[in-house]
Amino acid sequence: MKLAIFDIDGTLTKTNDVDSQCFVKAFALEFGIEDINTNWASYGHTTDSGITLQIFQEFLGRIPEQSELSRLQHRFVDLLQECYTADNTLFAEIPGASIMLRKLAETENWAIAFATAGWSASASMKLDSAKLDVGQLPTASADDSISREDIVKTAISRAKTVYNQIDFEKIVCIGDGIWDVLTAVQLQLAFVGVASGKQKKTLQDAGVEQIIEDFVNFDNFVEALNTASILKPEKLLEVEKGSLSDSERVSLPPSYFEALYGTNPDPWKFETSEYEAKKYAATIAALPKRYKSAFEIGGSIGILTEKLASKCDSLLSIEVSKLAQEKAIKRCQHLKQVRFQIMRLPEQYPEEMFDLVLVSEVGYYWCWEDLQKAKQCIVEHLEPGGHLLLVHWTQYARDYPLNGDQVHDSFMELTPTQLRHLTNQREEQYRLDLFERV
């Protein structure tokens, strides 16, 4: 059996515009938060829950309480309902969607699931308003996760249970936006686009081969499902570039990380991951001597900080997330040579010199402009003969402005005039480079 996973807004219903308008208005009416950035692609997670967490962090400096989330969702749905009452055409189905879902459900070869970046309550309201009967079909939403990838994974898991499948022969994501494409690419799933005009061109530029304008011709849609392919790995950067222009791409803000740590104290599984443990061991092993004054950029919850301290007489660890650093401070409280500061680079930088700077898994959070500024600060504050160690994951990550190779290659441009390249280690998922200040 094969699985078709449908997005909702813009894919099954023509609700992208009214959804955005009501979402923004709900914040203004419920919390007095106005002037929200509506370039949704610039948020760390383009889901209702992810955007909400980031907005709360940016405007209120904290994550929302459950009661506040409930208030916001209720206000949002009420506003959608008001818009529907005033003009129900704002909630029309994509032509042929209702009949297509009924016919596809009747086939023996295809299972159906829904994965929406919206909340469950608003998604149900829009489906009902568009007269789309989804019954008890498996659904995952922004209530399940702030991550689009995790939402799709949840939809797949629930579909396996509902359809009693150990696995599916093929899984196809159906969506209308570039972020739907990016999610499919991240999960290596086949993709069918639903778009026309400018949006169709955007999907085509991203490498999507199967694109339909609507579901009126059921046979054509099924053919698209059957022939849909997984985007090739070399298309990943092309997809990424298609989502935002260079001027729109910005460094991930502190609110992104506070939102992550607010929902999960160890979002990257630093404490339990075998991959992280091996990478940490390689990182420490790459350091050839003991250091008098070391600087760790992005210490997170302090796992690597604790290990690095054994090689340093003095270590300054900085972080943008207060929640993460609180855990790091507690973890390293027995290490008197370790200092902690909340600091955001490149806007800030310590007024001291170091003989070791460690940049581990943080460089790709900067946009290109900020990377260049940070690079200059790092070199200017690195003592002659001092070491710079870079360690970064090199796989594709949808949320990040850059990738690991871009970060490392940028520092390579400083050789041999400002930095001497000492060591390179490339593993399947990460890259390590050690430099010495000339």
PDB file of N, CA and C in Angstrom, residues 190-247:
ATOM      1  N   ALA A 190       8.783  11.472  -1.819  1.00  0.00           N
ATOM      2  CA  ALA A 190       8.345  11.964  -3.129  1.00  0.00           C
ATOM      3  C   ALA A 190       7.381  13.122  -2.934  1.00  0.00           C
ATOM      4  N   PHE A 191       7.239  13.950  -3.977  1.00  0.00           N
ATOM      5  CA  PHE A 191       6.434  15.156  -3.832  1.00  0.00           C
ATOM      6  C   PHE A 191       5.634  15.451  -5.092  1.00  0.00           C
ATOM      7  N   VAL A 192       4.367  15.866  -4.887  1.00  0.00           N
ATOM      8  CA  VAL A 192       3.516  16.379  -5.961  1.00  0.00           C
ATOM      9  C   VAL A 192       3.087  17.784  -5.571  1.00  0.00           C
ATOM     10  N   GLY A 193       3.283  18.743  -6.475  1.00  0.00           N
ATOM     11  CA  GLY A 193       2.903  20.116  -6.206  1.00  0.00           C
ATOM     12  C   GLY A 193       1.500  20.424  -6.688  1.00  0.00           C
ATOM     13  N   VAL A 194       0.817  21.300  -5.979  1.00  0.00           N
ATOM     14  CA  VAL A 194      -0.499  21.799  -6.381  1.00  0.00           C
ATOM     15  C   VAL A 194      -0.363  23.319  -6.485  1.00  0.00           C
ATOM     16  N   ALA A 195      -0.198  23.803  -7.705  1.00  0.00           N
ATOM     17  CA  ALA A 195       0.091  25.229  -7.871  1.00  0.00           C
ATOM     18  C   ALA A 195      -0.129  25.658  -9.308  1.00  0.00           C
ATOM     19  N   SER A 196      -0.274  26.963  -9.472  1.00  0.00           N
ATOM     20  CA  SER A 196      -0.396  27.550 -10.799  1.00  0.00           C
ATOM     21  C   SER A 196       0.323  28.888 -10.807  1.00  0.00           C
ATOM     22  N   GLY A 197       0.521  29.458 -11.989  1.00  0.00           N
ATOM     23  CA  GLY A 197       1.126  30.774 -12.107  1.00  0.00           C
ATOM     24  C   GLY A 197       2.515  30.865 -11.513  1.00  0.00           C
ATOM     25  N   LYS A 198       2.751  31.950 -10.759  1.00  0.00           N
ATOM     26  CA  LYS A 198       4.064  32.211 -10.169  1.00  0.00           C
ATOM     27  C   LYS A 198       4.486  31.106  -9.210  1.00  0.00           C
ATOM     28  N   GLN A 199       3.518  30.608  -8.428  1.00  0.00           N
ATOM     29  CA  GLN A 199       3.855  29.562  -7.466  1.00  0.00           C
ATOM     30  C   GLN A 199       4.277  28.277  -8.167  1.00  0.00           C
ATOM     31  N   LYS A 200       3.660  27.979  -9.287  1.00  0.00           N
ATOM     32  CA  LYS A 200       4.046  26.802 -10.067  1.00  0.00           C
ATOM     33  C   LYS A 200       5.482  26.940 -10.545  1.00  0.00           C
ATOM     34  N   LYS A 201       5.840  28.137 -11.003  1.00  0.00           N
ATOM     35  CA  LYS A 201       7.212  28.389 -11.470  1.00  0.00           C
ATOM     36  C   LYS A 201       8.206  28.204 -10.330  1.00  0.00           C
ATOM     37  N   THR A 202       7.827  28.642  -9.122  1.00  0.00           N
ATOM     38  CA  THR A 202       8.699  28.482  -7.955  1.00  0.00           C
ATOM     39  C   THR A 202       8.966  27.009  -7.679  1.00  0.00           C
ATOM     40  N   LEU A 203       7.918  26.188  -7.750  1.00  0.00           N
ATOM     41  CA  LEU A 203       8.088  24.754  -7.509  1.00  0.00           C
ATOM     42  C   LEU A 203       8.913  24.109  -8.612  1.00  0.00           C
ATOM     43  N   GLN A 204       8.688  24.534  -9.834  1.00  0.00           N
ATOM     44  CA  GLN A 204       9.467  23.996 -10.956  1.00  0.00           C
ATOM     45  C   GLN A 204      10.946  24.323 -10.794  1.00  0.00           C
ATOM     46  N   ASP A 205      11.236  25.558 -10.393  1.00  0.00           N
ATOM     47  CA  ASP A 205      12.628  25.967 -10.182  1.00  0.00           C
ATOM     48  C   ASP A 205      13.277  25.159  -9.064  1.00  0.00           C
ATOM     49  N   ALA A 206      12.446  24.698  -8.120  1.00  0.00           N
ATOM     50  CA  ALA A 206      12.963  23.902  -7.012  1.00  0.00           C
ATOM     51  C   ALA A 206      13.191  22.444  -7.399  1.00  0.00           C
ATOM     52  N   GLY A 207      12.812  22.094  -8.625  1.00  0.00           N
ATOM     53  CA  GLY A 207      13.055  20.735  -9.094  1.00  0.00           C
ATOM     54  C   GLY A 207      11.863  19.815  -9.041  1.00  0.00           C
ATOM     55  N   VAL A 208      10.686  20.344  -8.699  1.00  0.00           N
ATOM     56  CA  VAL A 208       9.489  19.510  -8.639  1.00  0.00           C
ATOM     57  C   VAL A 208       9.025  19.204 -10.068  1.00  0.00           C
ATOM     58  N   GLU A 209       8.878  17.930 -10.376  1.00  0.00           N
ATOM     59  CA  GLU A 209       8.511  17.524 -11.733  1.00  0.00           C
ATOM     60  C   GLU A 209       7.014  17.319 -11.896  1.00  0.00           C
ATOM     61  N   GLN A 210       6.358  16.827 -10.858  1.00  0.00           N
ATOM     62  CA  GLN A 210       4.921  16.551 -10.947  1.00  0.00           C
ATOM     63  C   GLN A 210       4.139  17.673 -10.275  1.00  0.00           C
ATOM     64  N   ILE A 211       3.499  18.526 -11.076  1.00  0.00           N
ATOM     65  CA  ILE A 211       2.723  19.649 -10.557  1.00  0.00           C
ATOM     66  C   ILE A 211       1.359  19.675 -11.252  1.00  0.00           C
ATOM     67  N   ILE A 212       0.293  19.741 -10.449  1.00  0.00           N
ATOM     68  CA  ILE A 212      -1.061  19.862 -10.993  1.00  0.00           C
ATOM     69  C   ILE A 212      -1.646  21.188 -10.517  1.00  0.00           C
ATOM     70  N   GLU A 213      -2.590  21.733 -11.257  1.00  0.00           N
ATOM     71  CA  GLU A 213      -3.206  23.001 -10.855  1.00  0.00           C
ATOM     72  C   GLU A 213      -4.402  22.778  -9.945  1.00  0.00           C
ATOM     73  N   ASP A 214      -5.063  21.629 -10.091  1.00  0.00           N
ATOM     74  CA  ASP A 214      -6.203  21.284  -9.242  1.00  0.00           C
ATOM     75  C   ASP A 214      -6.429  19.779  -9.331  1.00  0.00           C
ATOM     76  N   PHE A 215      -7.536  19.315  -8.742  1.00  0.00           N
ATOM     77  CA  PHE A 215      -7.796  17.876  -8.685  1.00  0.00           C
ATOM     78  C   PHE A 215      -8.959  17.458  -9.592  1.00  0.00           C
ATOM     79  N   VAL A 216      -9.316  18.318 -10.535  1.00  0.00           N
ATOM     80  CA  VAL A 216     -10.471  18.041 -11.391  1.00  0.00           C
ATOM     81  C   VAL A 216     -10.289  16.748 -12.165  1.00  0.00           C
ATOM     82  N   ASN A 217      -9.103  16.534 -12.706  1.00  0.00           N
ATOM     83  CA  ASN A 217      -8.828  15.306 -13.454  1.00  0.00           C
ATOM     84  C   ASN A 217      -8.196  14.295 -12.508  1.00  0.00           C
ATOM     85  N   PHE A 218      -9.019  13.398 -11.982  1.00  0.00           N
ATOM     86  CA  PHE A 218      -8.551  12.435 -10.979  1.00  0.00           C
ATOM     87  C   PHE A 218      -7.479  11.513 -11.531  1.00  0.00           C
ATOM     88  N   ASP A 219      -7.662  11.051 -12.743  1.00  0.00           N
ATOM     89  CA  ASP A 219      -6.681  10.128 -13.334  1.00  0.00           C
ATOM     90  C   ASP A 219      -5.314  10.777 -13.464  1.00  0.00           C
ATOM     91  N   ASN A 220      -5.298  12.043 -13.844  1.00  0.00           N
ATOM     92  CA  ASN A 220      -4.023  12.753 -13.959  1.00  0.00           C
ATOM     93  C   ASN A 220      -3.336  12.881 -12.598  1.00  0.00           C
ATOM     94  N   PHE A 221      -4.147  13.096 -11.561  1.00  0.00           N
ATOM     95  CA  PHE A 221      -3.574  13.222 -10.222  1.00  0.00           C
ATOM     96  C   PHE A 221      -2.986  11.888  -9.772  1.00  0.00           C
ATOM     97  N   VAL A 222      -3.696  10.806  -9.994  1.00  0.00           N
ATOM     98  CA  VAL A 222      -3.182   9.492  -9.600  1.00  0.00           C
ATOM     99  C   VAL A 222      -1.901   9.161 -10.364  1.00  0.00           C
ATOM    100  N   GLU A 223      -1.854   9.544 -11.632  1.00  0.00           N
ATOM    101  CA  GLU A 223      -0.636   9.326 -12.408  1.00  0.00           C
ATOM    102  C   GLU A 223       0.521  10.123 -11.815  1.00  0.00           C
ATOM    103  N   ALA A 224       0.220  11.350 -11.372  1.00  0.00           N
ATOM    104  CA  ALA A 224       1.253  12.168 -10.735  1.00  0.00           C
ATOM    105  C   ALA A 224       1.749  11.513  -9.446  1.00  0.00           C
ATOM    106  N   LEU A 225       0.841  10.952  -8.674  1.00  0.00           N
ATOM    107  CA  LEU A 225       1.234  10.250  -7.449  1.00  0.00           C
ATOM    108  C   LEU A 225       2.147   9.071  -7.769  1.00  0.00           C
ATOM    109  N   ASN A 226       1.764   8.306  -8.765  1.00  0.00           N
ATOM    110  CA  ASN A 226       2.516   7.089  -9.099  1.00  0.00           C
ATOM    111  C   ASN A 226       3.894   7.386  -9.678  1.00  0.00           C
ATOM    112  N   THR A 227       4.026   8.521 -10.350  1.00  0.00           N
ATOM    113  CA  THR A 227       5.307   8.854 -10.991  1.00  0.00           C
ATOM    114  C   THR A 227       6.136   9.855 -10.197  1.00  0.00           C
ATOM    115  N   ALA A 228       5.591  10.365  -9.098  1.00  0.00           N
ATOM    116  CA  ALA A 228       6.317  11.346  -8.287  1.00  0.00           C
ATOM    117  C   ALA A 228       7.622  10.754  -7.761  1.00  0.00           C
ATOM    118  N   SER A 229       8.640  11.566  -7.748  1.00  0.00           N
ATOM    119  CA  SER A 229       9.954  11.092  -7.326  1.00  0.00           C
ATOM    120  C   SER A 229      10.494  11.934  -6.177  1.00  0.00           C
ATOM    121  N   ILE A 230      11.521  11.399  -5.542  1.00  0.00           N
ATOM    122  CA  ILE A 230      12.223  12.118  -4.478  1.00  0.00           C
ATOM    123  C   ILE A 230      13.218  13.063  -5.128  1.00  0.00           C
ATOM    124  N   LEU A 231      13.233  14.308  -4.690  1.00  0.00           N
ATOM    125  CA  LEU A 231      14.187  15.254  -5.252  1.00  0.00           C
ATOM    126  C   LEU A 231      15.609  14.786  -5.009  1.00  0.00           C
ATOM    127  N   LYS A 232      16.454  14.957  -5.984  1.00  0.00           N
ATOM    128  CA  LYS A 232      17.846  14.516  -5.883  1.00  0.00           C
ATOM    129  C   LYS A 232      18.604  15.380  -4.888  1.00  0.00           C
ATOM    130  N   PRO A 233      19.589  14.796  -4.194  1.00  0.00           N
ATOM    131  CA  PRO A 233      20.337  15.547  -3.172  1.00  0.00           C
ATOM    132  C   PRO A 233      20.961  16.837  -3.697  1.00  0.00           C
ATOM    133  N   GLU A 234      21.422  16.819  -4.947  1.00  0.00           N
ATOM    134  CA  GLU A 234      22.064  18.021  -5.481  1.00  0.00           C
ATOM    135  C   GLU A 234      21.093  19.171  -5.676  1.00  0.00           C
ATOM    136  N   LYS A 235      19.794  18.885  -5.563  1.00  0.00           N
ATOM    137  CA  LYS A 235      18.793  19.939  -5.696  1.00  0.00           C
ATOM    138  C   LYS A 235      18.562  20.693  -4.383  1.00  0.00           C
ATOM    139  N   LEU A 236      19.145  20.216  -3.300  1.00  0.00           N
ATOM    140  CA  LEU A 236      18.824  20.775  -1.991  1.00  0.00           C
ATOM    141  C   LEU A 236      19.151  22.266  -1.882  1.00  0.00           C
ATOM    142  N   LEU A 237      20.346  22.651  -2.290  1.00  0.00           N
ATOM    143  CA  LEU A 237      20.702  24.064  -2.214  1.00  0.00           C
ATOM    144  C   LEU A 237      19.862  24.902  -3.151  1.00  0.00           C
ATOM    145  N   GLU A 238      19.487  24.315  -4.296  1.00  0.00           N
ATOM    146  CA  GLU A 238      18.620  25.020  -5.237  1.00  0.00           C
ATOM    147  C   GLU A 238      17.271  25.305  -4.589  1.00  0.00           C
ATOM    148  N   VAL A 239      16.745  24.305  -3.905  1.00  0.00           N
ATOM    149  CA  VAL A 239      15.478  24.472  -3.195  1.00  0.00           C
ATOM    150  C   VAL A 239      15.614  25.548  -2.129  1.00  0.00           C
ATOM    151  N   GLU A 240      16.711  25.484  -1.391  1.00  0.00           N
ATOM    152  CA  GLU A 240      16.945  26.433  -0.319  1.00  0.00           C
ATOM    153  C   GLU A 240      17.003  27.860  -0.841  1.00  0.00           C
ATOM    154  N   LYS A 241      17.702  28.056  -1.942  1.00  0.00           N
ATOM    155  CA  LYS A 241      17.822  29.387  -2.525  1.00  0.00           C
ATOM    156  C   LYS A 241      16.482  29.889  -3.040  1.00  0.00           C
ATOM    157  N   GLY A 242      15.640  28.945  -3.477  1.00  0.00           N
ATOM    158  CA  GLY A 242      14.343  29.346  -3.998  1.00  0.00           C
ATOM    159  C   GLY A 242      13.388  29.827  -2.932  1.00  0.00           C
ATOM    160  N   SER A 243      13.675  29.517  -1.675  1.00  0.00           N
ATOM    161  CA  SER A 243      12.753  29.880  -0.601  1.00  0.00           C
ATOM    162  C   SER A 243      12.916  31.308  -0.131  1.00  0.00           C
ATOM    163  N   LEU A 244      14.151  31.821  -0.152  1.00  0.00           N
ATOM    164  CA  LEU A 244      14.421  33.178   0.308  1.00  0.00           C
ATOM    165  C   LEU A 244      15.545  33.790  -0.515  1.00  0.00           C
ATOM    166  N   SER A 245      15.453  35.066  -0.783  1.00  0.00           N
ATOM    167  CA  SER A 245      16.555  35.755  -1.447  1.00  0.00           C
ATOM    168  C   SER A 245      17.646  36.008  -0.417  1.00  0.00           C
ATOM    169  N   ASP A 246      18.852  36.371  -0.871  1.00  0.00           N
ATOM    170  CA  ASP A 246      19.959  36.625   0.044  1.00  0.00           C
ATOM    171  C   ASP A 246      19.624  37.753   1.017  1.00  0.00           C
ATOM    172  N   SER A 247      18.902  38.768   0.529  1.00  0.00           N
ATOM    173  CA  SER A 247      18.558  39.902   1.386  1.00  0.00           C
ATOM    174  C   SER A 247      17.526  39.520   2.451  1.00  0.00           C
TER     175      SER A 247
END
